[in-house]
PDB file of C-alpha atoms and ligand atoms in Angstrom:
ATOM      1  CA  MET A   1     -20.515   9.955  30.395  1.00  0.00           C
ATOM      2  CA  ASN A   2     -20.849   8.603  26.858  1.00  0.00           C
ATOM      3  CA  THR A   3     -17.379   8.430  25.272  1.00  0.00           C
ATOM      4  CA  GLU A   4     -18.471   6.528  22.165  1.00  0.00           C
ATOM      5  CA  ARG A   5     -17.286   8.334  19.036  1.00  0.00           C
ATOM      6  CA  SER A   6     -19.486   8.837  15.993  1.00  0.00           C
ATOM      7  CA  ILE A   7     -18.693   7.098  12.722  1.00  0.00           C
ATOM      8  CA  SER A   8     -17.397  10.305  11.150  1.00  0.00           C
ATOM      9  CA  GLN A   9     -15.094  10.879  14.141  1.00  0.00           C
ATOM     10  CA  LEU A  10     -13.714   7.360  13.831  1.00  0.00           C
ATOM     11  CA  PHE A  11     -12.842   7.818  10.134  1.00  0.00           C
ATOM     12  CA  ASP A  12     -11.518  11.361  10.643  1.00  0.00           C
ATOM     13  CA  LEU A  13      -7.799  11.749   9.856  1.00  0.00           C
ATOM     14  CA  ARG A  14      -7.531  15.427  10.740  1.00  0.00           C
ATOM     15  CA  GLY A  15      -4.352  16.115  12.727  1.00  0.00           C
ATOM     16  CA  ARG A  16      -2.670  12.953  11.406  1.00  0.00           C
ATOM     17  CA  THR A  17       0.229  12.759   8.972  1.00  0.00           C
ATOM     18  CA  ALA A  18       0.486   9.925   6.435  1.00  0.00           C
ATOM     19  CA  LEU A  19       3.516   8.937   4.389  1.00  0.00           C
ATOM     20  CA  LEU A  20       2.568   7.134   1.153  1.00  0.00           C
ATOM     21  CA  THR A  21       5.133   5.610  -1.219  1.00  0.00           C
ATOM     22  CA  GLY A  22       4.553   5.463  -4.966  1.00  0.00           C
ATOM     23  CA  ALA A  23       2.077   8.321  -4.524  1.00  0.00           C
ATOM     24  CA  GLY A  24       2.080   9.227  -8.212  1.00  0.00           C
ATOM     25  CA  GLY A  25       1.112   5.767  -9.453  1.00  0.00           C
ATOM     26  CA  TRP A  26      -2.203   4.437 -10.778  1.00  0.00           C
ATOM     27  CA  LEU A  27      -3.574   3.455  -7.374  1.00  0.00           C
ATOM     28  CA  GLY A  28      -1.186   5.584  -5.292  1.00  0.00           C
ATOM     29  CA  SER A  29      -2.564   8.862  -6.614  1.00  0.00           C
ATOM     30  CA  THR A  30      -6.124   7.878  -5.612  1.00  0.00           C
ATOM     31  CA  MET A  31      -4.890   6.678  -2.229  1.00  0.00           C
ATOM     32  CA  ALA A  32      -3.098   9.994  -1.665  1.00  0.00           C
ATOM     33  CA  ARG A  33      -6.351  11.833  -2.382  1.00  0.00           C
ATOM     34  CA  SER A  34      -8.340   9.590  -0.061  1.00  0.00           C
ATOM     35  CA  LEU A  35      -5.997  10.307   2.863  1.00  0.00           C
ATOM     36  CA  ALA A  36      -6.089  14.046   2.162  1.00  0.00           C
ATOM     37  CA  GLU A  37      -9.877  14.045   1.737  1.00  0.00           C
ATOM     38  CA  ALA A  38     -10.172  12.332   5.138  1.00  0.00           C
ATOM     39  CA  GLY A  39      -8.168  15.212   6.648  1.00  0.00           C
ATOM     40  CA  ALA A  40      -4.602  13.880   6.826  1.00  0.00           C
ATOM     41  CA  SER A  41      -1.493  15.807   5.855  1.00  0.00           C
ATOM     42  CA  VAL A  42       0.128  13.667   3.168  1.00  0.00           C
ATOM     43  CA  ILE A  43       3.824  13.122   2.568  1.00  0.00           C
ATOM     44  CA  ALA A  44       3.756  11.942  -1.029  1.00  0.00           C
ATOM     45  CA  THR A  45       6.834  10.001  -2.072  1.00  0.00           C
ATOM     46  CA  SER A  46       8.268   8.971  -5.399  1.00  0.00           C
ATOM     47  CA  ARG A  47      11.751   8.044  -6.538  1.00  0.00           C
ATOM     48  CA  ASP A  48      11.564  11.355  -8.393  1.00  0.00           C
ATOM     49  CA  LEU A  49      11.316  14.391  -6.083  1.00  0.00           C
ATOM     50  CA  LYS A  50       9.581  16.534  -8.705  1.00  0.00           C
ATOM     51  CA  ARG A  51       6.858  13.909  -9.212  1.00  0.00           C
ATOM     52  CA  ALA A  52       6.399  13.639  -5.434  1.00  0.00           C
ATOM     53  CA  GLU A  53       6.062  17.413  -5.138  1.00  0.00           C
ATOM     54  CA  ALA A  54       3.595  17.550  -8.036  1.00  0.00           C
ATOM     55  CA  VAL A  55       1.369  14.952  -6.358  1.00  0.00           C
ATOM     56  CA  ALA A  56       1.544  16.759  -3.013  1.00  0.00           C
ATOM     57  CA  SER A  57       0.597  20.096  -4.551  1.00  0.00           C
ATOM     58  CA  SER A  58      -2.402  18.523  -6.334  1.00  0.00           C
ATOM     59  CA  LEU A  59      -3.991  17.269  -3.103  1.00  0.00           C
ATOM     60  CA  PRO A  60      -7.000  18.903  -1.438  1.00  0.00           C
ATOM     61  CA  SER A  61      -6.268  20.695   1.826  1.00  0.00           C
ATOM     62  CA  SER A  62      -9.602  22.075   2.946  1.00  0.00           C
ATOM     63  CA  GLY A  63      -8.571  21.453   6.566  1.00  0.00           C
ATOM     64  CA  GLY A  64      -5.358  23.481   6.182  1.00  0.00           C
ATOM     65  CA  GLN A  65      -3.169  20.392   5.894  1.00  0.00           C
ATOM     66  CA  ASN A  66       0.498  20.589   5.030  1.00  0.00           C
ATOM     67  CA  HIS A  67       1.170  18.192   2.122  1.00  0.00           C
ATOM     68  CA  PHE A  68       4.671  17.877   0.710  1.00  0.00           C
ATOM     69  CA  GLY A  69       6.784  15.595  -1.468  1.00  0.00           C
ATOM     70  CA  ILE A  70       9.864  13.549  -0.563  1.00  0.00           C
ATOM     71  CA  ALA A  71      12.090  11.290  -2.687  1.00  0.00           C
ATOM     72  CA  ILE A  72      12.254   7.661  -1.532  1.00  0.00           C
ATOM     73  CA  ASN A  73      13.540   4.636  -3.415  1.00  0.00           C
ATOM     74  CA  HIS A  74      12.676   1.755  -1.108  1.00  0.00           C
ATOM     75  CA  LEU A  75      15.211  -0.521  -2.826  1.00  0.00           C
ATOM     76  CA  ASP A  76      17.992   1.720  -1.509  1.00  0.00           C
ATOM     77  CA  ASP A  77      18.555   1.772   2.252  1.00  0.00           C
ATOM     78  CA  SER A  78      20.319   5.151   2.225  1.00  0.00           C
ATOM     79  CA  SER A  79      17.358   6.656   0.347  1.00  0.00           C
ATOM     80  CA  ILE A  80      14.989   5.227   2.991  1.00  0.00           C
ATOM     81  CA  GLN A  81      17.103   6.675   5.825  1.00  0.00           C
ATOM     82  CA  THR A  82      17.442  10.112   4.224  1.00  0.00           C
ATOM     83  CA  GLY A  83      13.867  10.289   2.968  1.00  0.00           C
ATOM     84  CA  PHE A  84      12.305   9.253   6.271  1.00  0.00           C
ATOM     85  CA  THR A  85      14.525  11.623   8.282  1.00  0.00           C
ATOM     86  CA  ASP A  86      13.713  14.559   5.978  1.00  0.00           C
ATOM     87  CA  ALA A  87      10.006  13.717   6.122  1.00  0.00           C
ATOM     88  CA  LEU A  88      10.093  13.678   9.906  1.00  0.00           C
ATOM     89  CA  LEU A  89      12.031  16.939  10.123  1.00  0.00           C
ATOM     90  CA  ARG A  90       9.431  18.679   7.973  1.00  0.00           C
ATOM     91  CA  ALA A  91       6.295  17.061   9.407  1.00  0.00           C
ATOM     92  CA  GLY A  92       7.303  16.729  13.071  1.00  0.00           C
ATOM     93  CA  ARG A  93       5.476  13.409  13.375  1.00  0.00           C
ATOM     94  CA  ILE A  94       4.179  10.615  11.170  1.00  0.00           C
ATOM     95  CA  ASP A  95       1.153   8.557  12.209  1.00  0.00           C
ATOM     96  CA  ILE A  96       0.397   6.487   9.115  1.00  0.00           C
ATOM     97  CA  LEU A  97       2.623   4.680   6.617  1.00  0.00           C
ATOM     98  CA  VAL A  98       1.252   3.272   3.372  1.00  0.00           C
ATOM     99  CA  ASN A  99       3.820   1.052   1.663  1.00  0.00           C
ATOM    100  CA  ASN A 100       2.338   1.130  -1.826  1.00  0.00           C
ATOM    101  CA  GLY A 101       5.273   1.543  -4.221  1.00  0.00           C
ATOM    102  CA  ASN A 102       6.384  -1.474  -6.176  1.00  0.00           C
ATOM    103  CA  ALA A 103       9.356  -1.951  -8.492  1.00  0.00           C
ATOM    104  CA  ALA A 104       7.629  -4.186 -11.015  1.00  0.00           C
ATOM    105  CA  CYS A 105       8.929  -7.442 -12.417  1.00  0.00           C
ATOM    106  CA  THR A 106       7.959  -8.035 -16.042  1.00  0.00           C
ATOM    107  CA  SER A 107       9.483 -11.489 -16.552  1.00  0.00           C
ATOM    108  CA  ASP A 108       7.364 -14.563 -15.903  1.00  0.00           C
ATOM    109  CA  LEU A 109       8.347 -18.042 -14.723  1.00  0.00           C
ATOM    110  CA  THR A 110       9.737 -18.979 -18.134  1.00  0.00           C
ATOM    111  CA  THR A 111      12.229 -16.109 -18.370  1.00  0.00           C
ATOM    112  CA  VAL A 112      12.889 -14.563 -14.941  1.00  0.00           C
ATOM    113  CA  THR A 113      16.571 -14.397 -13.956  1.00  0.00           C
ATOM    114  CA  ASP A 114      17.942 -14.800 -10.445  1.00  0.00           C
ATOM    115  CA  ASP A 115      18.747 -11.069 -10.290  1.00  0.00           C
ATOM    116  CA  GLU A 116      15.230 -10.092 -11.375  1.00  0.00           C
ATOM    117  CA  PHE A 117      13.692 -12.499  -8.864  1.00  0.00           C
ATOM    118  CA  ASN A 118      15.823 -11.187  -5.996  1.00  0.00           C
ATOM    119  CA  GLN A 119      15.207  -7.569  -6.998  1.00  0.00           C
ATOM    120  CA  THR A 120      11.448  -8.172  -6.917  1.00  0.00           C
ATOM    121  CA  LEU A 121      11.645  -9.696  -3.449  1.00  0.00           C
ATOM    122  CA  ALA A 122      13.676  -6.665  -2.316  1.00  0.00           C
ATOM    123  CA  ASN A 123      10.415  -4.677  -2.428  1.00  0.00           C
ATOM    124  CA  ALA A 124       9.473  -6.549   0.761  1.00  0.00           C
ATOM    125  CA  THR A 125      12.755  -5.516   2.367  1.00  0.00           C
ATOM    126  CA  GLY A 126      11.956  -1.888   1.584  1.00  0.00           C
ATOM    127  CA  TYR A 127       8.452  -2.254   3.042  1.00  0.00           C
ATOM    128  CA  PHE A 128       9.966  -3.711   6.204  1.00  0.00           C
ATOM    129  CA  LEU A 129      12.707  -1.095   6.638  1.00  0.00           C
ATOM    130  CA  LEU A 130      10.208   1.750   6.272  1.00  0.00           C
ATOM    131  CA  ALA A 131       7.748   0.039   8.619  1.00  0.00           C
ATOM    132  CA  ARG A 132      10.451  -0.377  11.270  1.00  0.00           C
ATOM    133  CA  LYS A 133      11.398   3.293  10.984  1.00  0.00           C
ATOM    134  CA  LEU A 134       7.782   4.289  11.611  1.00  0.00           C
ATOM    135  CA  ARG A 135       7.457   1.870  14.517  1.00  0.00           C
ATOM    136  CA  ASP A 136      10.659   3.243  16.123  1.00  0.00           C
ATOM    137  CA  HIS A 137       9.399   6.798  15.642  1.00  0.00           C
ATOM    138  CA  ALA A 138       5.997   5.928  17.168  1.00  0.00           C
ATOM    139  CA  VAL A 139       7.680   4.345  20.178  1.00  0.00           C
ATOM    140  CA  SER A 140      10.063   7.269  20.665  1.00  0.00           C
ATOM    141  CA  ARG A 141       7.198   9.734  20.868  1.00  0.00           C
ATOM    142  CA  SER A 142       4.894   7.352  22.771  1.00  0.00           C
ATOM    143  CA  GLY A 143       2.268   7.705  20.058  1.00  0.00           C
ATOM    144  CA  GLY A 144       0.462   5.070  18.071  1.00  0.00           C
ATOM    145  CA  ALA A 145       0.776   4.339  14.372  1.00  0.00           C
ATOM    146  CA  SER A 146      -1.012   2.518  11.596  1.00  0.00           C
ATOM    147  CA  ILE A 147       1.028   0.772   8.931  1.00  0.00           C
ATOM    148  CA  ILE A 148      -0.586  -0.481   5.740  1.00  0.00           C
ATOM    149  CA  LEU A 149       1.261  -2.741   3.334  1.00  0.00           C
ATOM    150  CA  LEU A 150      -0.046  -3.223  -0.192  1.00  0.00           C
ATOM    151  CA  GLY A 151      -0.503  -6.914  -0.937  1.00  0.00           C
ATOM    152  CA  SER A 152      -2.502  -8.405  -3.792  1.00  0.00           C
ATOM    153  CA  MET A 153      -5.077 -11.086  -4.479  1.00  0.00           C
ATOM    154  CA  TYR A 154      -2.039 -12.769  -6.061  1.00  0.00           C
ATOM    155  CA  GLY A 155      -0.455 -12.965  -2.619  1.00  0.00           C
ATOM    156  CA  VAL A 156      -3.352 -15.194  -1.577  1.00  0.00           C
ATOM    157  CA  VAL A 157      -4.260 -17.285  -4.624  1.00  0.00           C
ATOM    158  CA  GLY A 158      -2.280 -18.615  -7.567  1.00  0.00           C
ATOM    159  CA  SER A 159      -2.410 -17.123 -11.023  1.00  0.00           C
ATOM    160  CA  TYR A 160      -5.232 -17.603 -13.522  1.00  0.00           C
ATOM    161  CA  PRO A 161      -3.202 -18.803 -16.531  1.00  0.00           C
ATOM    162  CA  ASP A 162      -6.122 -18.624 -19.009  1.00  0.00           C
ATOM    163  CA  ALA A 163      -6.259 -14.836 -18.651  1.00  0.00           C
ATOM    164  CA  TYR A 164      -2.747 -14.430 -19.983  1.00  0.00           C
ATOM    165  CA  ALA A 165      -2.237 -17.298 -22.461  1.00  0.00           C
ATOM    166  CA  GLY A 166      -1.385 -16.026 -25.945  1.00  0.00           C
ATOM    167  CA  ALA A 167      -2.041 -12.385 -24.974  1.00  0.00           C
ATOM    168  CA  VAL A 168       0.661 -11.368 -22.487  1.00  0.00           C
ATOM    169  CA  SER A 169       3.241 -13.105 -20.340  1.00  0.00           C
ATOM    170  CA  ALA A 170       2.000 -14.894 -17.234  1.00  0.00           C
ATOM    171  CA  SER A 171       1.672 -13.004 -13.964  1.00  0.00           C
ATOM    172  CA  PRO A 172       5.246 -13.051 -12.598  1.00  0.00           C
ATOM    173  CA  VAL A 173       6.139 -15.831 -10.180  1.00  0.00           C
ATOM    174  CA  ALA A 174       8.393 -13.390  -8.313  1.00  0.00           C
ATOM    175  CA  TYR A 175       5.411 -11.046  -7.812  1.00  0.00           C
ATOM    176  CA  HIS A 176       3.267 -13.863  -6.343  1.00  0.00           C
ATOM    177  CA  THR A 177       6.152 -14.777  -4.038  1.00  0.00           C
ATOM    178  CA  LEU A 178       6.603 -11.139  -3.013  1.00  0.00           C
ATOM    179  CA  LYS A 179       2.958 -10.467  -2.271  1.00  0.00           C
ATOM    180  CA  GLY A 180       2.461 -13.729  -0.367  1.00  0.00           C
ATOM    181  CA  GLY A 181       5.460 -12.711   1.739  1.00  0.00           C
ATOM    182  CA  ILE A 182       4.038  -9.249   2.361  1.00  0.00           C
ATOM    183  CA  VAL A 183       0.707 -10.718   3.531  1.00  0.00           C
ATOM    184  CA  HIS A 184       2.583 -12.877   6.009  1.00  0.00           C
ATOM    185  CA  MET A 185       5.065 -10.180   7.088  1.00  0.00           C
ATOM    186  CA  THR A 186       1.978  -8.179   8.069  1.00  0.00           C
ATOM    187  CA  ARG A 187       1.019 -10.833  10.628  1.00  0.00           C
ATOM    188  CA  HIS A 188       4.532 -11.086  12.045  1.00  0.00           C
ATOM    189  CA  LEU A 189       4.978  -7.340  12.543  1.00  0.00           C
ATOM    190  CA  ALA A 190       1.439  -6.957  13.920  1.00  0.00           C
ATOM    191  CA  VAL A 191       2.115  -9.498  16.640  1.00  0.00           C
ATOM    192  CA  TYR A 192       5.423  -7.953  17.696  1.00  0.00           C
ATOM    193  CA  TRP A 193       4.327  -4.333  17.554  1.00  0.00           C
ATOM    194  CA  ALA A 194       0.812  -4.546  19.024  1.00  0.00           C
ATOM    195  CA  LYS A 195       2.196  -3.752  22.489  1.00  0.00           C
ATOM    196  CA  ASP A 196       3.761  -0.597  20.997  1.00  0.00           C
ATOM    197  CA  ASN A 197       0.321   0.591  19.874  1.00  0.00           C
ATOM    198  CA  VAL A 198       1.415   0.109  16.259  1.00  0.00           C
ATOM    199  CA  ARG A 199      -1.091  -1.653  14.026  1.00  0.00           C
ATOM    200  CA  VAL A 200       0.006  -3.385  10.841  1.00  0.00           C
ATOM    201  CA  ASN A 201      -2.472  -4.457   8.172  1.00  0.00           C
ATOM    202  CA  CYS A 202      -2.351  -5.458   4.537  1.00  0.00           C
ATOM    203  CA  LEU A 203      -4.601  -4.014   1.840  1.00  0.00           C
ATOM    204  CA  SER A 204      -4.853  -6.416  -1.076  1.00  0.00           C
ATOM    205  CA  PRO A 205      -6.399  -5.182  -4.315  1.00  0.00           C
ATOM    206  CA  GLY A 206      -7.851  -7.597  -6.813  1.00  0.00           C
ATOM    207  CA  PRO A 207      -7.697  -6.676 -10.493  1.00  0.00           C
ATOM    208  CA  PHE A 208      -7.439  -2.881 -10.963  1.00  0.00           C
ATOM    209  CA  PRO A 209      -5.876  -2.666 -14.433  1.00  0.00           C
ATOM    210  CA  SER A 210      -4.819   0.752 -15.703  1.00  0.00           C
ATOM    211  CA  ALA A 211      -5.848   2.040 -19.139  1.00  0.00           C
ATOM    212  CA  SER A 212      -2.667   0.635 -20.665  1.00  0.00           C
ATOM    213  CA  ALA A 213      -3.470  -2.989 -19.729  1.00  0.00           C
ATOM    214  CA  ASN A 214      -3.951  -5.528 -22.514  1.00  0.00           C
ATOM    215  CA  ASP A 215      -7.629  -5.588 -23.614  1.00  0.00           C
ATOM    216  CA  THR A 216      -7.814  -9.351 -24.131  1.00  0.00           C
ATOM    217  CA  MET A 217      -6.417 -10.024 -20.687  1.00  0.00           C
ATOM    218  CA  VAL A 218      -8.829  -7.558 -19.098  1.00  0.00           C
ATOM    219  CA  GLU A 219     -11.808  -9.166 -20.875  1.00  0.00           C
ATOM    220  CA  ARG A 220     -10.782 -12.605 -19.594  1.00  0.00           C
ATOM    221  CA  LEU A 221     -10.291 -11.298 -16.062  1.00  0.00           C
ATOM    222  CA  CYS A 222     -13.778  -9.758 -16.179  1.00  0.00           C
ATOM    223  CA  GLU A 223     -15.279 -13.095 -17.247  1.00  0.00           C
ATOM    224  CA  LYS A 224     -13.629 -14.822 -14.287  1.00  0.00           C
ATOM    225  CA  SER A 225     -14.534 -12.167 -11.707  1.00  0.00           C
ATOM    226  CA  PRO A 226     -17.683 -12.885  -9.650  1.00  0.00           C
ATOM    227  CA  MET A 227     -18.690  -9.238 -10.103  1.00  0.00           C
ATOM    228  CA  GLY A 228     -17.952  -9.431 -13.820  1.00  0.00           C
ATOM    229  CA  ARG A 229     -15.827  -6.289 -13.867  1.00  0.00           C
ATOM    230  CA  MET A 230     -12.529  -4.769 -12.818  1.00  0.00           C
ATOM    231  CA  GLY A 231     -11.986  -2.575  -9.766  1.00  0.00           C
ATOM    232  CA  ARG A 232     -12.006   1.203 -10.018  1.00  0.00           C
ATOM    233  CA  PRO A 233      -9.271   2.976  -8.004  1.00  0.00           C
ATOM    234  CA  GLU A 234     -11.853   4.878  -5.929  1.00  0.00           C
ATOM    235  CA  GLU A 235     -13.057   1.495  -4.650  1.00  0.00           C
ATOM    236  CA  LEU A 236      -9.890   1.295  -2.539  1.00  0.00           C
ATOM    237  CA  LYS A 237     -10.481   4.626  -0.823  1.00  0.00           C
ATOM    238  CA  GLY A 238     -12.851   3.422   1.897  1.00  0.00           C
ATOM    239  CA  ALA A 239     -10.737   0.396   2.777  1.00  0.00           C
ATOM    240  CA  LEU A 240      -7.565   2.476   2.990  1.00  0.00           C
ATOM    241  CA  VAL A 241      -9.070   5.138   5.247  1.00  0.00           C
ATOM    242  CA  PHE A 242     -10.646   2.397   7.375  1.00  0.00           C
ATOM    243  CA  LEU A 243      -7.243   0.791   7.982  1.00  0.00           C
ATOM    244  CA  ALA A 244      -5.486   4.140   8.478  1.00  0.00           C
ATOM    245  CA  SER A 245      -7.989   5.529  10.973  1.00  0.00           C
ATOM    246  CA  ASP A 246      -9.390   4.748  14.411  1.00  0.00           C
ATOM    247  CA  ALA A 247     -12.320   3.038  12.634  1.00  0.00           C
ATOM    248  CA  SER A 248     -10.032  -0.032  12.652  1.00  0.00           C
ATOM    249  CA  SER A 249      -8.475   0.531  16.102  1.00  0.00           C
ATOM    250  CA  TYR A 250      -8.977  -3.137  17.102  1.00  0.00           C
ATOM    251  CA  VAL A 251      -7.816  -4.539  13.753  1.00  0.00           C
ATOM    252  CA  THR A 252      -4.222  -5.656  13.292  1.00  0.00           C
ATOM    253  CA  GLY A 253      -2.440  -8.402  11.373  1.00  0.00           C
ATOM    254  CA  GLN A 254      -5.254  -8.672   8.829  1.00  0.00           C
ATOM    255  CA  ASN A 255      -5.324  -8.818   5.049  1.00  0.00           C
ATOM    256  CA  LEU A 256      -8.258  -6.850   3.660  1.00  0.00           C
ATOM    257  CA  LEU A 257      -9.034  -8.038   0.127  1.00  0.00           C
ATOM    258  CA  VAL A 258     -10.807  -5.608  -2.191  1.00  0.00           C
ATOM    259  CA  ASP A 259     -11.210  -7.889  -5.166  1.00  0.00           C
ATOM    260  CA  GLY A 260     -14.819  -8.034  -6.373  1.00  0.00           C
ATOM    261  CA  GLY A 261     -15.040 -11.542  -4.916  1.00  0.00           C
ATOM    262  CA  TRP A 262     -12.083 -12.986  -6.856  1.00  0.00           C
ATOM    263  CA  THR A 263     -10.731 -14.928  -3.842  1.00  0.00           C
ATOM    264  CA  ALA A 264     -14.218 -16.012  -2.717  1.00  0.00           C
ATOM    265  CA  TRP A 265     -14.686 -18.621  -5.450  1.00  0.00           C
TER     266      TRP A 265
HETATM  267  N1  NAP B 301      -3.214  -2.285 -10.159  1.00  0.00           N
HETATM  268  C1  NAP B 301      -3.552  -3.491  -9.723  1.00  0.00           C
HETATM  269  O1  NAP B 301      -4.388  -4.177 -10.345  1.00  0.00           O
HETATM  270  C2  NAP B 301      -2.970  -4.045  -8.462  1.00  0.00           C
HETATM  271  C3  NAP B 301      -3.472  -5.270  -7.998  1.00  0.00           C
HETATM  272  C4  NAP B 301      -2.966  -5.793  -6.821  1.00  0.00           C
HETATM  273  C5  NAP B 301      -1.994  -5.124  -6.120  1.00  0.00           C
HETATM  274  N2  NAP B 301      -1.512  -3.938  -6.592  1.00  0.00           N
HETATM  275  C6  NAP B 301      -0.475  -3.265  -5.814  1.00  0.00           C
HETATM  276  O2  NAP B 301      -0.842  -1.927  -5.610  1.00  0.00           O
HETATM  277  C7  NAP B 301       0.340  -1.100  -5.574  1.00  0.00           C
HETATM  278  C8  NAP B 301       0.173   0.024  -6.585  1.00  0.00           C
HETATM  279  O3  NAP B 301       0.034  -0.544  -7.872  1.00  0.00           O
HETATM  280  P1  NAP B 301      -0.270   0.338  -9.164  1.00  0.00           P
HETATM  281  O4  NAP B 301      -1.117  -0.484 -10.048  1.00  0.00           O
HETATM  282  O5  NAP B 301      -0.726   1.681  -8.769  1.00  0.00           O
HETATM  283  O6  NAP B 301       1.171   0.401  -9.819  1.00  0.00           O
HETATM  284  P2  NAP B 301       1.947   1.619 -10.504  1.00  0.00           P
HETATM  285  O7  NAP B 301       1.023   2.570 -11.176  1.00  0.00           O
HETATM  286  O8  NAP B 301       3.040   0.991 -11.306  1.00  0.00           O
HETATM  287  O9  NAP B 301       2.585   2.360  -9.277  1.00  0.00           O
HETATM  288  C9  NAP B 301       3.644   1.795  -8.576  1.00  0.00           C
HETATM  289  C10 NAP B 301       4.456   2.922  -8.009  1.00  0.00           C
HETATM  290  O10 NAP B 301       5.591   2.337  -7.352  1.00  0.00           O
HETATM  291  C11 NAP B 301       6.607   3.290  -7.360  1.00  0.00           C
HETATM  292  N3  NAP B 301       7.910   2.611  -7.286  1.00  0.00           N
HETATM  293  C12 NAP B 301       8.508   1.868  -8.241  1.00  0.00           C
HETATM  294  N4  NAP B 301       9.705   1.459  -7.820  1.00  0.00           N
HETATM  295  C13 NAP B 301       9.859   1.965  -6.566  1.00  0.00           C
HETATM  296  C14 NAP B 301      10.904   1.899  -5.610  1.00  0.00           C
HETATM  297  N5  NAP B 301      12.046   1.242  -5.859  1.00  0.00           N
HETATM  298  N6  NAP B 301      10.742   2.545  -4.432  1.00  0.00           N
HETATM  299  C15 NAP B 301       9.598   3.233  -4.156  1.00  0.00           C
HETATM  300  N7  NAP B 301       8.569   3.334  -5.038  1.00  0.00           N
HETATM  301  C16 NAP B 301       8.710   2.692  -6.223  1.00  0.00           C
HETATM  302  C17 NAP B 301       6.452   4.095  -8.651  1.00  0.00           C
HETATM  303  O11 NAP B 301       6.611   5.442  -8.332  1.00  0.00           O
HETATM  304  P3  NAP B 301       7.792   6.385  -8.910  1.00  0.00           P
HETATM  305  O12 NAP B 301       8.121   5.903 -10.300  1.00  0.00           O
HETATM  306  O13 NAP B 301       7.171   7.726  -8.881  1.00  0.00           O
HETATM  307  O14 NAP B 301       8.936   6.218  -7.953  1.00  0.00           O
HETATM  308  C18 NAP B 301       5.004   3.858  -9.062  1.00  0.00           C
HETATM  309  O15 NAP B 301       4.258   5.048  -9.038  1.00  0.00           O
HETATM  310  C19 NAP B 301       1.513  -2.022  -5.819  1.00  0.00           C
HETATM  311  O16 NAP B 301       2.084  -2.437  -4.617  1.00  0.00           O
HETATM  312  C20 NAP B 301       0.865  -3.200  -6.530  1.00  0.00           C
HETATM  313  O17 NAP B 301       1.589  -4.391  -6.390  1.00  0.00           O
HETATM  314  C21 NAP B 301      -1.977  -3.389  -7.748  1.00  0.00           C
END
């Protein structure tokens, strides 16, 4: 009997539930749509419950999915505990976690304070605590799970100082430190949790500036990019659904860069 699944079956997320943090953000809102379009029920989270609910209610549900919003601040352990528990009570099960939210650091290496640096690194703590909650849930129900952590090209390579000089402050040293740590945390968790049928991968965007980004900086980034342009949020959709779905069932501990070739130079 041929048990090989078709490509559309492998990418199909129908019957799965995905929790996505920072679901109302620039990239998060596109990621939320991609999960819903692939058939998943989406638990959209934000620090602001109303924003989370607004995102959830905007998502397509042609397969009869049940999307809803939950408040989670991943810098606050009690918010993680309450938010995850509420999400589980309402959804019954969670199969996919996308740790996308990020409390941004705006200070660069010339001005960052110790508190700002530590606060930036605390994003990794939040990613870990949420990931462990999903792993424990997956083990308790003897089901699998896919965890995706948002990294960055700047977790793999150093900054490109010429893009910023005289236009904006340098890309924050604390952000590079954070994202490099997230790329490596991915490997650690993947190794420990593989036997639990829990996959952990990192999705690392290259430059995907929003409309409010500084024009000069964007121009310089385009000149440096092998593809000569910035990423469009929809260009993360395929990679995200790949990592979330059975299409990547033998992939764990990896960092998938979607960067127009930036890190290939
Ligand atoms: N855009 C890029 O070029 C780029 C490149 C590489 C990597 N990335 C990564 O991709 C992810 C999304 O970036 P983005 O450009 O979409 O940024 P964004 O528009 O600023 O979205 C970030 C989201 O994080 C949420 N957030 C902030 N503090 C949080 C906290 N304490 N707990 C939970 N969520 C929190 C915010 O949601 P609420 O305010 O609703 O809570 C916000 O919507 C980030 O991890 C970022 O580092 C982005």
